[in-house]
Amino acid sequence: MNIRQQTADGGFELAARPRVLIDPFARAITYLRVSVTDRCDFRCVYCMAEDMTFLPKADVLTLEELDRLCSAFIAKGVRKLRLTGGEPLVRRGIMNLFASLSRHLQSGALDELTLTTNGSQLRKYAAELARHGVRRINVSLDTLDPAKFRAVTRWGDLDKVLDGIRAAQEAGLAIKINAVALKGVNEEEFVGLTEWAHGEGMDLTFIEVMPLGDVGAGRLDQYLPLSMVRAWLAERFTLTDIDYRTGGPARYMRVAETGGRLGFITPLTHNFCESCNRVRITCTGTLYMCLGQDDAADLRGPLRASEADDVLYAAIDAAIARKPKGHDFVIDRRHKRPALARHMSVTGG
Ligand code: SAM
């Protein structure tokens, strides 16, 4: 891989491979999640307010800038790249970014190129994603009840998402369904979702709702600890913890009755920061070293300051040196405001 570095006379030379990213707690940063747009065709009640104001297009990195930023992290040791959003598949020209990033899969610099999607555009894009080297995808789906689906997503159409999932299966993509556990919404569906996902040959992960952004609803009204979900599922299924890991925060178990894998992401009841290997970039080039903290570093300035990558590398190094030990989300009656002002759609879930 060519690493460009500016010389004293303003020219460029090839530099040695940049240092890999190790944070102050000796964690190697090998996983980058990039929000390619803050826009979405859904308005999930726990994620966005209905009347969201989106960023002006001029503030958002171009696809070429996103490629350069991702490539800089790959040069610094990132092995897994996830595009997210907003909804990544509503970004115009997004297949060009997948196509260009796939060169890192071909060179062996990257182990995995993937995305998190609401599934609404999969019928259109699944085959092309597979052609660009995507092998596994995460699809967010909280309920199989069409009316509830519409209520949770405000604008979504369940049939379209299910058809998108079929298209992804036809294209040979492995699918993991992510479902946020929502009190009063899908608590009666945990068994049904498990049977459906596993029956379709898909993994399923439940996620605790996180206090990110003001969404116009009390978090206490939405929050369900996954310890309770597990207890309910255990009344019906035989659950055995397994060592399977995908490089993410989920802890997995095997469901004996379905033969499938079930994951739990529990940022509130069990903080998973000690093994954190990831950082996140917004579509404006802001690097968040922790999903649950406000500290961030601007990478758009360094990216645009010079065509050479050394300024960018220095900014990335300085940011990783500030990666905090962890977050501490709290949802209780004394914490009525969101723990963080920014929505999940900004940082990318
Ligand atoms: N649009 C894509 C999708 O629906 O998967 C990608 C972005 S979305 C922000 C990524 C994931 O974050 C989704 O699974 C969504 O359910 C989850 N999410 C959003 N807000 C959340 C919150 N406050 N707590 C927990 N999960 C959240």
Short mmCIF file of C-alpha atoms and ligand atoms in Angstrom, two decimals:
data_model
loop_
_atom_site.label_atom_id
_atom_site.label_comp_id
_atom_site.label_asym_id
_atom_site.label_seq_id
_atom_site.Cartn_x
_atom_site.Cartn_y
_atom_site.Cartn_z
CA MET A 1 0.00 0.00 0.00
CA ASN A 2 1.33 3.47 -0.90
CA ILE A 3 1.69 5.75 2.11
CA ARG A 4 2.13 9.34 0.94
CA GLN A 5 4.15 11.72 3.06
CA GLN A 6 4.95 15.37 2.34
CA THR A 7 8.64 16.27 2.00
CA ALA A 8 10.30 19.56 3.06
CA ASP A 9 10.20 20.90 -0.51
CA GLY A 10 6.44 20.30 -0.80
CA GLY A 11 6.73 17.08 -2.82
CA PHE A 12 5.71 13.59 -1.80
CA GLU A 13 7.64 10.48 -0.96
CA LEU A 14 6.68 6.99 0.09
CA ALA A 15 6.89 6.62 3.83
CA ALA A 16 7.25 3.58 6.04
CA ARG A 17 4.02 1.83 7.03
CA PRO A 18 2.45 3.92 9.83
CA ARG A 19 2.29 2.70 13.40
CA VAL A 20 -0.63 0.49 14.38
CA LEU A 21 -3.18 1.87 16.79
CA ILE A 22 -2.81 0.91 20.44
CA ASP A 23 -4.74 2.93 23.01
CA PRO A 24 -3.55 3.89 26.52
CA PHE A 25 -5.13 0.72 27.93
CA ALA A 26 -3.16 -1.53 25.56
CA ARG A 27 -6.20 -2.27 23.40
CA ALA A 28 -5.44 -2.62 19.68
CA ILE A 29 -7.89 -0.66 17.52
CA THR A 30 -8.76 -3.00 14.68
CA TYR A 31 -12.42 -2.22 14.03
CA LEU A 32 -13.73 0.96 12.43
CA ARG A 33 -17.40 1.87 12.08
CA VAL A 34 -18.16 4.66 9.66
CA SER A 35 -21.44 6.51 9.44
CA VAL A 36 -21.69 7.43 5.76
CA THR A 37 -24.80 9.58 6.17
CA ASP A 38 -26.92 10.92 9.02
CA ARG A 39 -30.05 10.50 6.87
CA CYS A 40 -32.43 7.57 7.10
CA ASP A 41 -35.66 6.48 5.47
CA PHE A 42 -36.97 5.36 8.89
CA ARG A 43 -37.50 7.33 12.10
CA CYS A 44 -37.19 4.64 14.79
CA VAL A 45 -38.69 5.96 18.00
CA TYR A 46 -35.63 5.14 20.15
CA CYS A 47 -33.14 6.47 17.59
CA MET A 48 -34.44 9.71 16.10
CA ALA A 49 -37.02 12.35 16.76
CA GLU A 50 -39.62 12.56 13.99
CA ASP A 51 -38.58 16.07 13.00
CA MET A 52 -34.82 15.56 12.79
CA THR A 53 -32.71 18.29 11.24
CA PHE A 54 -30.07 16.75 8.99
CA LEU A 55 -26.65 18.07 8.11
CA PRO A 56 -26.19 20.28 5.07
CA LYS A 57 -24.66 18.22 2.26
CA ALA A 58 -21.57 20.47 2.20
CA ASP A 59 -20.61 19.36 5.73
CA VAL A 60 -20.65 15.68 4.80
CA LEU A 61 -17.49 13.98 3.54
CA THR A 62 -17.50 13.02 -0.12
CA LEU A 63 -17.29 9.34 -1.03
CA GLU A 64 -13.66 9.91 -2.08
CA GLU A 65 -12.87 11.47 1.32
CA LEU A 66 -14.58 8.58 3.11
CA ASP A 67 -12.46 6.17 1.09
CA ARG A 68 -9.28 8.03 1.99
CA LEU A 69 -10.19 8.12 5.67
CA CYS A 70 -11.05 4.41 5.78
CA SER A 71 -7.86 3.59 3.89
CA ALA A 72 -5.79 5.56 6.42
CA PHE A 73 -7.24 3.48 9.26
CA ILE A 74 -6.65 0.28 7.30
CA ALA A 75 -3.02 1.33 6.80
CA LYS A 76 -2.89 1.72 10.57
CA GLY A 77 -4.05 -1.79 11.29
CA VAL A 78 -7.85 -1.73 11.10
CA ARG A 79 -8.97 -5.19 9.88
CA LYS A 80 -12.74 -4.84 10.03
CA LEU A 81 -14.76 -2.03 8.50
CA ARG A 82 -18.49 -1.51 8.96
CA LEU A 83 -20.45 1.13 7.07
CA THR A 84 -23.49 2.36 8.91
CA GLY A 85 -25.54 5.52 9.34
CA GLY A 86 -28.27 6.85 9.30
CA GLU A 87 -29.11 4.32 6.64
CA PRO A 88 -25.96 3.59 4.60
CA LEU A 89 -27.90 2.33 1.59
CA VAL A 90 -29.74 5.64 1.10
CA ARG A 91 -26.47 7.49 0.47
CA ARG A 92 -26.29 8.27 -3.25
CA GLY A 93 -23.44 6.42 -4.97
CA ILE A 94 -22.73 4.23 -1.94
CA MET A 95 -21.97 1.21 -4.15
CA ASN A 96 -18.98 3.14 -5.52
CA LEU A 97 -17.57 3.31 -1.99
CA PHE A 98 -18.08 -0.43 -1.45
CA ALA A 99 -16.48 -1.06 -4.83
CA SER A 100 -13.41 1.04 -4.08
CA LEU A 101 -12.97 -0.27 -0.52
CA SER A 102 -13.12 -3.85 -1.78
CA ARG A 103 -9.53 -3.42 -3.01
CA HIS A 104 -8.44 -3.75 0.62
CA LEU A 105 -10.15 -7.14 0.83
CA GLN A 106 -8.40 -8.21 -2.34
CA SER A 107 -5.00 -7.06 -1.04
CA GLY A 108 -5.55 -8.88 2.26
CA ALA A 109 -5.22 -5.65 4.28
CA LEU A 110 -8.83 -5.95 5.41
CA ASP A 111 -10.50 -9.08 6.80
CA GLU A 112 -14.06 -7.88 6.58
CA LEU A 113 -16.12 -5.20 4.85
CA THR A 114 -19.67 -5.10 6.12
CA LEU A 115 -22.64 -2.90 6.91
CA THR A 116 -25.54 -2.39 9.27
CA THR A 117 -28.80 -1.66 7.48
CA ASN A 118 -32.51 -1.38 8.11
CA GLY A 119 -32.99 -3.67 5.09
CA SER A 120 -35.28 -1.37 3.13
CA GLN A 121 -32.89 -1.14 0.14
CA LEU A 122 -31.52 -4.68 0.16
CA ARG A 123 -33.64 -5.91 -2.75
CA LYS A 124 -31.88 -3.26 -4.84
CA TYR A 125 -28.34 -3.71 -3.54
CA ALA A 126 -27.79 -7.18 -2.02
CA ALA A 127 -26.30 -8.81 -5.13
CA GLU A 128 -23.96 -5.87 -5.72
CA LEU A 129 -22.81 -5.90 -2.10
CA ALA A 130 -21.93 -9.57 -2.48
CA ARG A 131 -19.99 -8.78 -5.65
CA HIS A 132 -17.96 -6.20 -3.72
CA GLY A 133 -16.86 -8.79 -1.18
CA VAL A 134 -19.44 -8.24 1.56
CA ARG A 135 -20.09 -11.63 3.17
CA ARG A 136 -22.10 -10.88 6.33
CA ILE A 137 -24.53 -8.09 7.10
CA ASN A 138 -26.49 -6.91 10.13
CA VAL A 139 -30.14 -6.10 9.57
CA SER A 140 -32.03 -4.21 12.26
CA LEU A 141 -35.51 -5.57 12.89
CA ASP A 142 -37.32 -5.23 16.20
CA THR A 143 -40.70 -6.82 15.49
CA LEU A 144 -42.44 -9.11 13.01
CA ASP A 145 -45.80 -7.47 13.57
CA PRO A 146 -46.48 -5.10 10.61
CA ALA A 147 -48.42 -2.56 12.68
CA LYS A 148 -45.83 -2.51 15.46
CA PHE A 149 -43.08 -2.28 12.87
CA ARG A 150 -44.72 0.79 11.41
CA ALA A 151 -45.17 2.27 14.89
CA VAL A 152 -41.53 1.67 15.92
CA THR A 153 -39.97 2.83 12.66
CA ARG A 154 -42.65 5.49 12.06
CA TRP A 155 -42.08 5.25 8.27
CA GLY A 156 -41.02 1.64 7.63
CA ASP A 157 -42.75 -1.15 5.70
CA LEU A 158 -42.16 -4.62 7.15
CA ASP A 159 -42.87 -6.45 3.87
CA LYS A 160 -40.20 -4.45 2.08
CA VAL A 161 -37.64 -5.29 4.76
CA LEU A 162 -38.54 -9.00 4.73
CA ASP A 163 -38.21 -8.99 0.95
CA GLY A 164 -34.83 -7.28 1.33
CA ILE A 165 -33.73 -10.03 3.73
CA ARG A 166 -34.80 -12.63 1.15
CA ALA A 167 -32.75 -10.82 -1.49
CA ALA A 168 -29.71 -10.88 0.80
CA GLN A 169 -30.18 -14.61 1.38
CA GLU A 170 -30.47 -15.19 -2.38
CA ALA A 171 -27.22 -13.27 -2.83
CA GLY A 172 -25.54 -15.62 -0.37
CA LEU A 173 -25.00 -13.06 2.40
CA ALA A 174 -24.94 -14.31 5.99
CA ILE A 175 -27.37 -12.25 8.06
CA LYS A 176 -27.50 -11.29 11.69
CA ILE A 177 -30.73 -9.73 12.88
CA ASN A 178 -30.33 -7.01 15.53
CA ALA A 179 -33.38 -6.36 17.67
CA VAL A 180 -33.55 -3.67 20.33
CA ALA A 181 -35.45 -4.94 23.38
CA LEU A 182 -38.24 -2.43 23.92
CA LYS A 183 -40.51 -2.45 26.90
CA GLY A 184 -44.17 -2.59 25.92
CA VAL A 185 -43.32 -3.08 22.24
CA ASN A 186 -41.66 -6.38 21.44
CA GLU A 187 -41.39 -8.12 24.80
CA GLU A 188 -43.90 -10.76 23.74
CA GLU A 189 -41.96 -11.52 20.57
CA PHE A 190 -38.56 -12.57 21.90
CA VAL A 191 -39.35 -16.27 21.52
CA GLY A 192 -41.01 -15.72 18.13
CA LEU A 193 -38.13 -13.61 16.82
CA THR A 194 -35.66 -16.27 17.93
CA GLU A 195 -37.59 -19.08 16.24
CA TRP A 196 -38.03 -17.05 13.06
CA ALA A 197 -34.40 -15.90 12.76
CA HIS A 198 -32.97 -19.32 13.52
CA GLY A 199 -35.52 -21.01 11.25
CA GLU A 200 -34.20 -18.79 8.45
CA GLY A 201 -30.60 -19.69 9.26
CA MET A 202 -29.80 -16.26 10.69
CA ASP A 203 -28.13 -15.24 13.95
CA LEU A 204 -30.10 -12.96 16.26
CA THR A 205 -28.78 -10.40 18.71
CA PHE A 206 -30.78 -8.48 21.26
CA ILE A 207 -29.60 -4.98 22.21
CA GLU A 208 -30.39 -2.85 25.25
CA VAL A 209 -31.71 0.58 24.39
CA MET A 210 -29.01 3.18 25.02
CA PRO A 211 -29.59 6.73 26.27
CA LEU A 212 -28.37 8.54 23.15
CA GLY A 213 -30.02 11.73 21.96
CA ASP A 214 -33.33 13.29 22.81
CA VAL A 215 -35.99 11.25 21.02
CA GLY A 216 -39.01 12.79 22.68
CA ALA A 217 -39.77 9.71 24.79
CA GLY A 218 -38.61 8.78 28.27
CA ARG A 219 -35.87 6.14 28.21
CA LEU A 220 -37.35 4.52 31.28
CA ASP A 221 -40.44 3.85 29.17
CA GLN A 222 -38.34 1.98 26.59
CA TYR A 223 -35.63 0.29 28.61
CA LEU A 224 -35.64 -3.47 29.28
CA PRO A 225 -32.56 -5.03 30.86
CA LEU A 226 -31.42 -8.04 28.84
CA SER A 227 -30.96 -9.99 32.07
CA MET A 228 -34.78 -10.11 32.11
CA VAL A 229 -34.95 -11.06 28.44
CA ARG A 230 -32.55 -13.91 29.06
CA ALA A 231 -34.60 -15.12 32.02
CA TRP A 232 -37.79 -15.12 29.93
CA LEU A 233 -36.10 -16.96 27.06
CA ALA A 234 -34.67 -19.50 29.47
CA GLU A 235 -38.23 -20.49 30.45
CA ARG A 236 -38.74 -21.71 26.89
CA PHE A 237 -35.26 -22.54 25.58
CA THR A 238 -32.12 -24.27 26.81
CA LEU A 239 -29.42 -21.60 26.55
CA THR A 240 -25.72 -22.44 26.70
CA ASP A 241 -22.99 -19.77 26.69
CA ILE A 242 -20.52 -20.24 23.84
CA ASP A 243 -17.16 -18.66 23.00
CA TYR A 244 -18.19 -17.49 19.50
CA ARG A 245 -17.09 -13.87 18.87
CA THR A 246 -17.41 -11.62 15.82
CA GLY A 247 -15.05 -8.91 17.03
CA GLY A 248 -18.04 -7.01 18.41
CA PRO A 249 -19.43 -6.58 21.92
CA ALA A 250 -22.07 -9.31 21.71
CA ARG A 251 -21.84 -12.34 24.00
CA TYR A 252 -23.34 -15.45 22.43
CA MET A 253 -25.23 -18.51 23.50
CA ARG A 254 -26.52 -21.57 21.66
CA VAL A 255 -30.26 -22.26 21.72
CA ALA A 256 -30.58 -26.06 21.94
CA GLU A 257 -34.16 -26.17 20.59
CA THR A 258 -33.41 -24.16 17.40
CA GLY A 259 -29.71 -24.96 17.02
CA GLY A 260 -29.15 -21.23 16.37
CA ARG A 261 -26.90 -18.57 17.90
CA LEU A 262 -28.28 -15.82 20.10
CA GLY A 263 -26.28 -12.72 21.02
CA PHE A 264 -26.76 -10.16 23.77
CA ILE A 265 -25.36 -6.62 23.68
CA THR A 266 -25.66 -5.20 27.15
CA PRO A 267 -24.07 -1.77 27.47
CA LEU A 268 -26.14 -1.02 30.57
CA THR A 269 -26.31 -4.21 32.57
CA HIS A 270 -22.83 -5.35 31.62
CA ASN A 271 -20.31 -2.89 30.36
CA PHE A 272 -18.10 -4.46 27.65
CA CYS A 273 -15.43 -1.75 27.45
CA GLU A 274 -12.45 -3.79 28.65
CA SER A 275 -12.18 -5.53 25.30
CA CYS A 276 -13.18 -2.54 23.14
CA ASN A 277 -11.31 -2.64 19.83
CA ARG A 278 -13.30 -0.04 17.92
CA VAL A 279 -13.72 3.61 17.09
CA ARG A 280 -16.41 5.41 15.12
CA ILE A 281 -16.38 8.14 12.51
CA THR A 282 -19.33 10.33 11.62
CA CYS A 283 -20.15 11.36 8.07
CA THR A 284 -18.53 14.74 8.77
CA GLY A 285 -15.23 13.11 9.70
CA THR A 286 -15.52 13.41 13.48
CA LEU A 287 -13.84 10.53 15.26
CA TYR A 288 -15.50 9.28 18.44
CA MET A 289 -13.15 7.16 20.48
CA CYS A 290 -16.06 5.86 22.61
CA LEU A 291 -19.76 5.54 21.74
CA GLY A 292 -20.68 6.60 25.25
CA GLN A 293 -18.44 9.65 25.73
CA ASP A 294 -18.44 13.13 24.21
CA ASP A 295 -14.72 13.47 23.52
CA ALA A 296 -14.08 13.52 19.76
CA ALA A 297 -11.43 14.50 17.23
CA ASP A 298 -11.97 16.31 13.96
CA LEU A 299 -10.38 14.40 11.08
CA ARG A 300 -12.00 16.40 8.27
CA GLY A 301 -9.62 19.32 8.90
CA PRO A 302 -6.46 17.19 8.71
CA LEU A 303 -7.92 15.27 5.76
CA ARG A 304 -8.54 18.45 3.78
CA ALA A 305 -5.40 20.24 5.00
CA SER A 306 -3.05 18.19 2.89
CA GLU A 307 -3.08 15.64 0.14
CA ALA A 308 -0.43 13.77 2.05
CA ASP A 309 -1.55 11.39 4.76
CA ASP A 310 1.00 12.23 7.45
CA VAL A 311 -1.12 15.07 8.94
CA LEU A 312 -4.09 12.73 9.03
CA TYR A 313 -2.06 9.95 10.65
CA ALA A 314 -0.83 12.35 13.34
CA ALA A 315 -4.41 13.42 14.11
CA ILE A 316 -5.52 9.78 14.33
CA ASP A 317 -2.61 8.91 16.65
CA ALA A 318 -3.37 11.88 18.92
CA ALA A 319 -7.04 10.87 19.13
CA ILE A 320 -6.36 7.21 19.91
CA ALA A 321 -4.02 8.32 22.69
CA ARG A 322 -7.12 9.84 24.33
CA LYS A 323 -9.41 6.80 23.99
CA PRO A 324 -11.12 6.53 27.39
CA LYS A 325 -11.29 3.38 29.46
CA GLY A 326 -15.05 3.13 28.94
CA HIS A 327 -18.51 4.59 29.16
CA ASP A 328 -20.99 4.46 31.94
CA PHE A 329 -24.53 4.79 30.65
CA VAL A 330 -27.21 5.04 33.29
CA ILE A 331 -30.96 4.87 32.87
CA ASP A 332 -32.82 5.50 36.08
CA ARG A 333 -35.26 7.95 37.56
CA ARG A 334 -32.56 10.43 38.55
CA HIS A 335 -31.22 10.64 34.97
CA LYS A 336 -34.13 11.89 32.92
CA ARG A 337 -32.04 13.52 30.21
CA PRO A 338 -30.11 11.52 27.58
CA ALA A 339 -26.62 10.54 28.74
CA LEU A 340 -25.34 12.04 25.50
CA ALA A 341 -26.94 14.69 23.35
CA ARG A 342 -26.05 13.08 20.03
CA HIS A 343 -28.29 10.48 18.44
CA MET A 344 -27.17 6.99 17.45
CA SER A 345 -27.74 8.02 13.83
CA VAL A 346 -24.89 10.53 14.16
CA THR A 347 -22.23 8.18 15.46
CA GLY A 348 -23.58 5.15 13.67
CA GLY A 349 -24.93 2.16 15.58
N1 SAM B 1 -30.01 2.37 9.55
C1 SAM B 1 -29.19 1.27 9.92
C2 SAM B 1 -29.98 0.28 10.73
O1 SAM B 1 -31.17 0.45 10.94
O2 SAM B 1 -29.40 -0.72 11.14
C3 SAM B 1 -27.88 1.62 10.61
C4 SAM B 1 -27.90 2.68 11.65
S1 SAM B 1 -28.84 2.33 13.10
C5 SAM B 1 -28.46 3.78 14.06
C6 SAM B 1 -27.89 1.04 13.83
C7 SAM B 1 -28.49 0.30 14.99
O3 SAM B 1 -28.57 1.15 16.10
C8 SAM B 1 -29.88 -0.24 14.74
O4 SAM B 1 -29.87 -1.61 15.05
C9 SAM B 1 -30.72 0.49 15.76
O5 SAM B 1 -31.76 -0.31 16.21
C10 SAM B 1 -29.72 0.78 16.82
N2 SAM B 1 -30.06 1.90 17.70
C11 SAM B 1 -30.39 3.16 17.38
N3 SAM B 1 -30.61 3.92 18.47
C12 SAM B 1 -30.38 3.11 19.52
C13 SAM B 1 -30.43 3.29 20.93
N4 SAM B 1 -30.74 4.47 21.47
N5 SAM B 1 -30.14 2.23 21.71
C14 SAM B 1 -29.82 1.02 21.18
N6 SAM B 1 -29.75 0.79 19.87
C15 SAM B 1 -30.03 1.82 19.05
#
